[in-house]
Short mmCIF file of C-alpha atoms in Angstrom, two decimals:
data_model
loop_
_atom_site.label_atom_id
_atom_site.label_comp_id
_atom_site.label_asym_id
_atom_site.label_seq_id
_atom_site.Cartn_x
_atom_site.Cartn_y
_atom_site.Cartn_z
CA UNK T 1 34.53 -28.18 -6.15
CA UNK T 2 30.92 -27.78 -6.99
CA UNK T 3 28.64 -26.17 -4.40
CA UNK T 4 26.32 -28.71 -2.87
CA UNK T 5 24.58 -26.77 -0.10
CA UNK T 6 21.79 -24.21 -0.06
CA UNK T 7 22.33 -20.51 -0.28
CA UNK T 8 21.46 -18.96 3.11
CA UNK T 9 18.74 -16.36 3.42
CA UNK T 10 18.38 -13.02 5.20
CA UNK T 11 15.40 -10.56 5.75
CA UNK T 12 15.30 -7.83 3.07
CA UNK T 13 14.68 -5.33 5.79
CA UNK T 14 11.78 -4.77 8.36
CA UNK T 15 8.62 -5.84 6.58
CA UNK T 16 10.61 -7.20 3.43
CA UNK T 17 10.62 -10.73 2.39
CA UNK T 18 13.13 -13.49 3.35
CA UNK T 19 15.52 -13.68 0.38
CA UNK T 20 18.63 -15.58 -0.57
CA UNK T 21 21.82 -13.59 -0.05
CA UNK T 22 22.38 -13.87 -3.81
CA UNK T 23 20.27 -12.15 -6.50
CA UNK T 24 20.77 -12.29 -10.33
CA UNK T 25 20.51 -9.16 -12.26
CA UNK T 26 18.93 -8.76 -15.74
CA UNK T 27 20.64 -5.59 -17.30
CA UNK T 28 22.67 -6.77 -20.21
CA UNK T 29 22.48 -10.29 -19.00
CA UNK T 30 19.58 -12.38 -20.42
CA UNK T 31 19.83 -10.82 -23.78
CA UNK T 32 23.59 -11.69 -24.14
CA UNK T 33 22.89 -15.46 -23.53
CA UNK T 34 21.68 -18.21 -25.79
CA UNK T 35 18.18 -19.57 -24.80
CA UNK T 36 19.55 -22.88 -23.51
CA UNK T 37 22.02 -21.10 -21.27
CA UNK T 38 19.43 -18.97 -19.77
CA UNK T 39 17.33 -21.95 -18.90
CA UNK T 40 20.33 -23.85 -17.37
CA UNK T 41 21.36 -20.75 -15.30
CA UNK T 42 17.89 -20.29 -13.96
CA UNK T 43 17.64 -24.07 -12.98
CA UNK T 44 20.96 -24.09 -11.32
CA UNK T 45 19.89 -20.93 -9.34
CA UNK T 46 16.72 -22.68 -8.13
CA UNK T 47 18.64 -25.88 -7.35
CA UNK T 48 21.00 -24.02 -4.94
CA UNK T 49 18.28 -21.88 -3.42
CA UNK T 50 19.37 -18.64 -5.22
CA UNK T 51 16.21 -18.20 -7.38
CA UNK T 52 15.89 -14.37 -6.76
CA UNK T 53 15.87 -12.26 -9.91
CA UNK T 54 16.09 -8.54 -10.43
CA UNK T 55 14.20 -7.93 -13.59
CA UNK T 56 13.24 -4.69 -15.11
CA UNK T 57 11.91 -3.11 -18.26
CA UNK T 58 15.00 -1.05 -19.76
CA UNK T 59 12.88 1.27 -21.92
CA UNK T 60 12.87 4.55 -20.00
CA UNK T 61 15.25 7.50 -19.55
CA UNK T 62 18.90 6.59 -20.12
CA UNK T 63 17.84 2.90 -20.43
CA UNK T 64 15.45 3.55 -23.37
CA UNK T 65 17.41 0.96 -25.39
CA UNK T 66 14.58 -1.41 -26.59
CA UNK T 67 15.97 -4.16 -24.41
CA UNK T 68 14.25 -7.56 -24.55
CA UNK T 69 15.96 -8.87 -21.45
CA UNK T 70 12.87 -9.09 -19.37
CA UNK T 71 11.02 -10.91 -22.11
CA UNK T 72 13.83 -13.45 -22.43
CA UNK T 73 13.83 -13.92 -18.71
CA UNK T 74 10.06 -14.70 -18.68
CA UNK T 75 10.44 -17.20 -21.43
CA UNK T 76 13.37 -18.93 -19.86
CA UNK T 77 11.74 -19.24 -16.35
CA UNK T 78 8.76 -20.95 -17.89
CA UNK T 79 11.02 -23.14 -20.05
CA UNK T 80 12.88 -24.11 -16.89
CA UNK T 81 9.60 -25.40 -15.37
CA UNK T 82 9.66 -23.12 -12.29
CA UNK T 83 6.36 -22.47 -10.59
CA UNK T 84 5.69 -18.95 -9.36
CA UNK T 85 6.18 -20.07 -5.79
CA UNK T 86 9.69 -21.27 -6.64
CA UNK T 87 11.33 -18.02 -7.34
CA UNK T 88 11.36 -14.40 -6.26
CA UNK T 89 11.30 -11.22 -8.60
CA UNK T 90 12.41 -7.80 -7.65
CA UNK T 91 10.92 -5.38 -10.23
CA UNK T 92 11.99 -1.67 -10.85
CA UNK T 93 9.98 1.53 -10.93
CA UNK T 94 11.76 4.35 -12.58
CA UNK T 95 11.61 8.00 -11.87
CA UNK T 96 13.03 9.32 -15.08
CA UNK T 97 9.72 10.03 -16.64
CA UNK T 98 7.61 10.08 -13.44
CA UNK T 99 4.88 11.19 -12.84
CA UNK T 100 4.08 11.56 -16.59
CA UNK T 101 4.59 7.76 -16.78
CA UNK T 102 3.05 6.56 -13.48
CA UNK T 103 3.67 3.41 -11.51
CA UNK T 104 0.50 1.73 -12.30
CA UNK T 105 1.36 1.84 -16.04
CA UNK T 106 4.93 0.77 -15.39
CA UNK T 107 3.97 -2.15 -13.25
CA UNK T 108 1.38 -3.39 -15.74
CA UNK T 109 3.93 -3.15 -18.60
CA UNK T 110 6.64 -4.84 -16.53
CA UNK T 111 4.53 -7.74 -15.24
CA UNK T 112 3.05 -8.37 -18.61
CA UNK T 113 6.45 -8.49 -20.30
CA UNK T 114 7.74 -10.97 -17.68
CA UNK T 115 4.51 -12.87 -17.67
CA UNK T 116 3.63 -12.71 -13.96
CA UNK T 117 0.87 -11.14 -12.05
CA UNK T 118 2.85 -9.89 -9.07
CA UNK T 119 6.41 -8.92 -8.03
CA UNK T 120 7.75 -9.84 -4.63
CA UNK T 121 9.27 -6.56 -4.06
CA UNK T 122 10.28 -3.46 -6.23
CA UNK T 123 13.08 -1.09 -6.34
CA UNK T 124 12.15 2.65 -7.05
CA UNK T 125 15.05 3.58 -9.20
CA UNK T 126 17.38 6.53 -10.00
CA UNK T 127 16.51 10.02 -10.57
CA UNK T 128 18.05 13.45 -11.09
CA UNK T 129 16.42 16.96 -10.11
CA UNK T 130 13.35 17.53 -8.13
CA UNK T 131 10.98 14.71 -7.17
CA UNK T 132 7.77 14.80 -4.90
CA UNK T 133 8.92 12.20 -2.57
CA UNK T 134 5.56 12.34 -0.63
CA UNK T 135 3.83 11.59 -3.86
CA UNK T 136 6.26 8.78 -4.66
CA UNK T 137 5.40 7.05 -1.22
CA UNK T 138 1.66 7.40 -1.81
CA UNK T 139 1.74 6.03 -5.38
CA UNK T 140 4.00 3.20 -4.18
CA UNK T 141 1.27 2.42 -1.55
CA UNK T 142 -1.37 2.43 -4.20
CA UNK T 143 0.54 -0.42 -6.07
CA UNK T 144 0.87 -2.34 -2.83
CA UNK T 145 -2.81 -1.99 -2.19
CA UNK T 146 -3.58 -3.12 -5.71
CA UNK T 147 -1.66 -6.23 -4.92
CA UNK T 148 1.14 -5.74 -7.41
CA UNK T 149 3.95 -6.15 -4.83
CA UNK T 150 4.19 -6.14 -0.98
CA UNK T 151 7.39 -4.11 -0.18
CA UNK T 152 9.80 -1.71 -1.66
CA UNK T 153 13.26 -0.31 -1.65
CA UNK T 154 15.09 2.60 -3.17
CA UNK T 155 18.04 2.73 -5.55
CA UNK T 156 20.83 5.34 -4.90
CA UNK T 157 18.62 7.99 -3.40
CA UNK T 158 20.06 11.19 -1.93
CA UNK T 159 20.09 10.68 1.96
CA UNK T 160 17.65 13.62 2.62
CA UNK T 161 15.12 12.20 0.25
CA UNK T 162 15.19 8.81 1.85
CA UNK T 163 14.81 10.40 5.19
CA UNK T 164 11.70 12.16 4.09
CA UNK T 165 10.30 9.06 2.65
CA UNK T 166 10.89 7.07 5.78
CA UNK T 167 9.43 9.79 8.09
CA UNK T 168 6.39 10.51 5.84
CA UNK T 169 5.41 6.80 5.56
CA UNK T 170 5.64 6.55 9.34
CA UNK T 171 3.60 9.69 9.99
CA UNK T 172 0.92 8.71 7.50
CA UNK T 173 0.72 5.03 8.14
CA UNK T 174 1.94 4.02 4.83
CA UNK T 175 4.57 1.40 3.84
CA UNK T 176 8.06 2.71 4.19
CA UNK T 177 10.99 1.60 2.05
CA UNK T 178 12.62 -1.42 3.61
CA UNK T 179 15.96 -1.64 1.76
CA UNK T 180 18.39 0.28 -0.20
CA UNK T 181 20.01 -0.93 -3.35
CA UNK T 182 23.37 0.79 -3.36
CA UNK T 183 26.52 0.62 -5.39
CA UNK T 184 28.68 -1.36 -2.72
CA UNK T 185 31.74 -3.47 -2.80
CA UNK T 186 35.38 -3.53 -2.30
CA UNK T 187 36.01 -0.15 -3.76
CA UNK T 188 32.82 1.77 -3.14
CA UNK T 189 31.73 1.80 0.55
CA UNK T 190 31.06 5.40 1.62
CA UNK T 191 27.42 5.55 0.86
CA UNK T 192 26.64 2.39 2.66
CA UNK T 193 29.06 2.60 5.59
CA UNK T 194 29.04 6.44 6.11
CA UNK T 195 26.84 8.47 8.41
CA UNK T 196 23.95 8.83 6.06
CA UNK T 197 22.80 5.36 5.08
CA UNK T 198 25.04 3.69 7.82
CA UNK T 199 22.80 4.89 10.70
CA UNK T 200 19.57 3.49 9.07
CA UNK T 201 21.28 0.11 8.58
CA UNK T 202 22.67 0.13 12.14
CA UNK T 203 19.31 1.07 13.52
CA UNK T 204 17.61 -1.75 11.52
CA UNK T 205 15.31 0.69 9.61
CA UNK T 206 16.76 -0.64 6.39
CA UNK T 207 18.73 -3.51 4.84
CA UNK T 208 21.46 -3.08 2.25
CA UNK T 209 21.22 -4.82 -1.14
CA UNK T 210 24.80 -4.50 -2.70
CA UNK T 211 24.78 -3.90 -6.34
CA UNK T 212 27.52 -3.43 -8.90
CA UNK T 213 30.03 -4.94 -6.62
CA UNK T 214 32.16 -5.94 -9.59
CA UNK T 215 32.09 -2.62 -11.24
CA UNK T 216 30.74 -3.92 -14.50
CA UNK T 217 33.25 -6.68 -14.63
CA UNK T 218 36.42 -4.59 -13.95
CA UNK T 219 37.04 -6.10 -10.46
CA UNK T 220 36.75 -9.69 -11.98
CA UNK T 221 39.46 -8.89 -14.59
CA UNK T 222 37.41 -7.44 -17.45
CA UNK T 223 39.28 -4.14 -17.22
CA UNK T 224 38.03 -2.71 -20.61
CA UNK T 225 34.39 -3.63 -20.57
CA UNK T 226 32.89 -3.95 -24.03
CA UNK T 227 29.28 -3.62 -22.94
CA UNK T 228 27.54 -0.68 -21.24
CA UNK T 229 28.09 -0.57 -17.43
CA UNK T 230 26.90 1.36 -14.53
CA UNK T 231 27.59 5.05 -13.74
CA UNK T 232 31.08 6.00 -12.49
CA UNK T 233 29.93 7.78 -9.39
CA UNK T 234 32.60 9.92 -8.08
CA UNK T 235 34.84 9.71 -11.08
CA UNK T 236 37.11 6.94 -9.74
CA UNK T 237 36.99 4.33 -12.59
CA UNK T 238 40.69 4.76 -13.55
CA UNK T 239 41.58 4.20 -9.95
CA UNK T 240 39.44 1.09 -9.90
CA UNK T 241 41.07 -0.38 -12.84
CA UNK T 242 44.49 0.32 -11.46
CA UNK T 243 43.43 -1.51 -8.28
CA UNK T 244 42.40 -4.75 -9.86
CA UNK T 245 45.77 -6.47 -9.68
CA UNK T 246 45.79 -5.86 -5.95
CA UNK T 247 42.24 -7.24 -5.90
CA UNK T 248 43.37 -10.50 -7.58
CA UNK T 249 46.50 -10.66 -5.32
CA UNK T 250 44.37 -10.45 -2.10
CA UNK T 251 41.97 -13.12 -3.49
CA UNK T 252 44.68 -15.33 -4.43
CA UNK T 253 46.08 -15.11 -0.79
CA UNK T 254 42.91 -16.57 0.38
CA UNK T 255 42.92 -19.31 -2.38
CA UNK T 256 39.82 -17.60 -3.81
CA UNK T 257 38.80 -15.74 -7.17
CA UNK T 258 38.20 -12.15 -7.34
CA UNK T 259 34.54 -12.63 -7.66
CA UNK T 260 34.37 -14.76 -4.54
CA UNK T 261 36.49 -11.99 -2.63
CA UNK T 262 34.04 -9.32 -3.85
CA UNK T 263 30.87 -11.02 -2.89
CA UNK T 264 32.23 -12.38 0.44
CA UNK T 265 33.24 -8.70 1.34
CA UNK T 266 29.69 -7.44 0.81
CA UNK T 267 28.32 -10.33 2.84
CA UNK T 268 30.92 -9.60 5.70
CA UNK T 269 28.78 -6.51 6.46
CA UNK T 270 25.91 -7.34 8.77
CA UNK T 271 23.79 -4.76 7.05
CA UNK T 272 23.83 -6.67 3.81
CA UNK T 273 20.82 -8.72 3.14
CA UNK T 274 21.56 -9.61 -0.36
CA UNK T 275 24.08 -9.12 -3.11
CA UNK T 276 22.83 -8.32 -6.67
CA UNK T 277 25.18 -9.33 -9.44
CA UNK T 278 25.24 -10.38 -13.13
CA UNK T 279 25.99 -13.99 -14.10
CA UNK T 280 25.78 -15.10 -17.50
CA UNK T 281 26.69 -18.85 -17.16
CA UNK T 282 26.29 -21.69 -14.83
CA UNK T 283 30.01 -21.80 -14.54
CA UNK T 284 30.04 -18.13 -13.30
CA UNK T 285 27.39 -18.71 -10.71
CA UNK T 286 29.09 -21.78 -9.51
CA UNK T 287 32.27 -19.73 -9.01
CA UNK T 288 30.29 -16.97 -7.14
CA UNK T 289 28.91 -19.47 -4.82
CA UNK T 290 32.39 -20.09 -3.52
CA UNK T 291 31.95 -16.82 -1.79
CA UNK T 292 30.09 -18.50 0.91
CA UNK T 293 32.72 -21.00 1.74
CA UNK T 294 35.35 -18.17 1.68
CA UNK T 295 33.44 -16.01 4.17
CA UNK T 296 32.89 -19.13 6.43
CA UNK T 297 36.47 -20.13 6.26
CA UNK T 298 38.20 -16.82 6.71
CA UNK T 299 35.69 -14.69 8.61
CA UNK T 300 34.26 -11.26 8.15
CA UNK T 301 36.75 -9.46 10.30
CA UNK T 302 39.80 -10.85 8.48
CA UNK T 303 38.28 -10.14 5.07
CA UNK T 304 37.69 -6.49 5.95
CA UNK T 305 41.10 -5.98 7.33
CA UNK T 306 42.72 -7.53 4.25
CA UNK T 307 40.76 -5.34 1.84
CA UNK T 308 40.84 -2.16 3.90
CA UNK T 309 43.14 -0.50 1.42
CA UNK T 310 40.87 -0.93 -1.57
CA UNK T 311 38.32 1.67 -0.22
CA UNK T 312 38.61 4.24 -2.95
CA UNK T 313 35.46 6.46 -2.66
CA UNK T 314 35.96 8.07 0.73
CA UNK T 315 34.91 11.51 -0.18
CA UNK T 316 31.30 12.66 -0.25
CA UNK T 317 29.56 16.03 0.05
CA UNK T 318 27.97 17.03 3.35
CA UNK T 319 24.56 16.30 2.06
CA UNK T 320 25.40 12.77 1.25
CA UNK T 321 25.76 13.26 -2.44
CA UNK T 322 28.96 12.06 -4.18
CA UNK T 323 32.15 14.05 -4.71
CA UNK T 324 35.26 13.19 -6.87
CA UNK T 325 37.78 11.36 -4.82
CA UNK T 326 41.36 12.74 -5.30
CA UNK T 327 44.02 10.38 -6.64
CA UNK T 328 45.99 8.70 -3.87
CA UNK T 329 49.46 10.27 -3.11
CA UNK T 330 52.33 8.61 -4.67
#
């Protein structure tokens, strides 16, 4: 049955925008679609109140792949006829080459490629090694002051660095991060629900944006993905592939699809403001919308109880970084 309602909204953290609980990603999405399919998907997202798009320039660090996905998105959203007040954009600021490539340069490039003047929010992305967190906070504030976006979040930061950013922003009267984009879903829960990030969510200092809930498609049945997918944090991908039949079985017990189960699980966590996922057709988006009916029909507690066995990343280091999870006992 086709979805006929409107996707509900939640606040993307204190000081963040009111956003639909669905967001559509761009990595390996718009560049895999035909132009008409892009336009149709964007129009359908707007029709159901889910026109919130995570759009990045994937031409830095490990993403230096000459991707045109952001250009395709910009063309498609204009072809779809959406005014700028009819959709939300979450941009990305990468730390791979920072501060050599600063935030002002990154934002100018990204906004020009999409064809807009301002993002609604941004995520300050992945990094390895030493980063001057105080400088990051100050440089983000400079972009806010320049009018390029109003709020920001972090992507998979170490807990100690995020704590420093929150405390430094508060002490200096700067804009703190308001949400965390984390790998979160049926099989990866520890970072979001554990003692590090979990306490900030419980205190209301941050909201959770759940990303990669389908593990690059594995948890919706594409157990041998042909395209590049996200990092296997903790080295548990083989266990995730092995768990897919059980995911499908649990979903079927609720008369739902695996995608609906995965999204509904994320939304069952009250910390989750938004679920970011990739949909490459109207049909996929319409199936995903069924997660809302599933959550309403079954309830958050029952969904979490039914899927408790799927938590595969229980082990983390004492500082909040990831550690490999041992295989379950026979």
